[in-house]
Amino acid sequence: MDFFFNPRTIAIIGASQIPEKVGSAILSNFLESNFRGKIYPVNPTAKTIYGMKAYPSILDISDEVDVAIVAVRAEITPKIIAECAEKHVKGAIIVSGGFSEIGGEGRRREEEILRIARSSGMRIIGPNCIGIYDPASGVDTMFMPRYRMNRPQSGNIAFISQSGAFGIAILDWAASRGFGISKFISLGNKIDVDEIECIEYLAEDDSTRVIALYLESTSDGRRLMEAARKTVEKKPIVALKAGKTVEGARAVLSHTGSLAGSDKIYDAAFKQSGIIRTYDPQDLFDVSRALANQPPPKGDRIAVITNGGGFGVMTVDFLIEHGLKLAKLSEQTLRILERKLPPITSKINPIDLVGDADAERYRIALEAVAADENVDGIIVIILFQTPTLQPDIVGVISNVSNMRIKPILVCATGGDYARVHVQMLERAGVPVYPSPHRVARAMASLVAYERMRRKIMEKTVTLTA
């Protein structure tokens, strides 16, 4: 599948100079991206488009074409795909709708497209999708203008979405918060390339540390589980499965023309194959960010460091609710804290540095618990609003986090001043969450993934022994 993300040449079939047209937005986005390959606009009625020579048909292009982006009416799409097959195009991304999601004639169009693709060896993403986005290569087949939808920077989370609308909303949201992605794939009706093949591809992708998946249905549950088990040994998969209710499953059928199946079956399959399940978009990326940026914990014993007692208490409650334990600090750690911290502070876990804490207090506490064998993970709570806490707190946390001894997650919230420092921590690779519940959930996902990964590896060793 790598040619989809790193094509030498692309043809945009349905390219247009009319701003309201889908083909116009796709071409404009490519011209505004850092794509270094050749672009060939295809339109039977235009001589030039945005100053570029236009071609009546893909067959009129003398160069080889790696990827064709098809943005034409559904009824002529089979003819266009036939021409792509004759041209020996490696892969086509069909953004057009009007296929199995409408039933009847739409489903017959899909069957014809798939027959043509299979006979020629051409791969198909879609139809009824927005295609792919790769910030590194500049491939951007999304038909949303850049002034309306922000694009995320390069990162280490790959995002697969069966829904184009959900995908673009999440990408826009992620970009606004400075979260990066490695690759985005919108599958649509997935008549050929599906989530299973994407998982297998991304498992070997060096730029991807975590695979985030929005799924409405799968055509082969057994293959999905097998692919997930193999992938989870290398990197985590985090999934948001829609269509939990009977009514939701019925809506999936009208959305992408596929059957959602029993939610209980999916839930059991996810657990058996090591997929971490989430239940809302925010949770999907909360968990993915933690897994992508922090080392795995050895166990479930968590230390909490705070300059606000109430936040510390709430975080402890949520940690316990998520099945984690409050770490019992070693005698050596307690002695260090007793000797170096002021008497007013609380040295037991949660460690309360109190309201006049500065960056030095955080450094002492962080370094002590990071070296404590009784601690598996650390949550740092910061109230940036206190006057004694200066911007050097960002460097203190980043320095300890970069040692990658134990996972460190931060909880911080507030207005403009807090947001500036939160963004600084995020850029340094330290995930920050605005509430005790969300930071506790993210830490629980780190523990859960490492447990599942070890269990899967143990089974693999047993089977091969």
CSV table of C-alpha atoms in Angstrom, one decimal, residues 283 286-287 290 302 304 311 314-324 379 381 409-411 433-448:
chain,number,residue,atom,x,y,z
A,283,ASP,CA,-11.1,9.3,24.7
A,286,ASP,CA,-6.5,10.8,25.0
A,287,VAL,CA,-5.5,7.2,25.1
A,290,ALA,CA,-0.4,8.5,26.1
A,302,ILE,CA,0.9,5.0,40.5
A,304,VAL,CA,0.6,11.4,42.2
A,311,PHE,CA,-7.2,17.7,42.3
A,314,MET,CA,-10.0,13.3,42.8
A,315,THR,CA,-7.2,11.8,40.7
A,316,VAL,CA,-6.7,9.1,43.4
A,317,ASP,CA,-10.4,8.2,43.3
A,318,PHE,CA,-10.4,7.9,39.5
A,319,LEU,CA,-7.2,5.8,39.5
A,320,ILE,CA,-8.8,3.3,42.0
A,321,GLU,CA,-12.0,3.3,39.9
A,322,HIS,CA,-9.9,2.3,36.8
A,323,GLY,CA,-8.4,-0.6,38.8
A,324,LEU,CA,-5.0,1.0,39.5
A,379,ILE,CA,0.8,11.6,37.3
A,381,ILE,CA,-1.0,17.8,38.6
A,409,LEU,CA,1.2,12.1,32.4
A,410,VAL,CA,0.2,15.7,33.4
A,411,CYS,CA,-3.1,17.1,34.5
A,433,TYR,CA,-5.1,16.3,30.3
A,434,PRO,CA,-7.6,18.9,31.6
A,435,SER,CA,-9.3,16.7,34.3
A,436,PRO,CA,-8.4,14.0,36.8
A,437,HIS,CA,-10.8,11.6,35.2
A,438,ARG,CA,-9.1,11.9,31.8
A,439,VAL,CA,-5.5,11.6,33.1
A,440,ALA,CA,-6.5,8.6,35.2
A,441,ARG,CA,-8.1,6.9,32.2
A,442,ALA,CA,-5.0,7.6,30.0
A,443,MET,CA,-2.7,6.0,32.7
A,444,ALA,CA,-5.1,3.0,33.0
A,445,SER,CA,-4.8,2.5,29.2
A,446,LEU,CA,-1.0,2.4,29.5
A,447,VAL,CA,-1.2,-0.3,32.1
A,448,ALA,CA,-3.9,-2.2,30.2
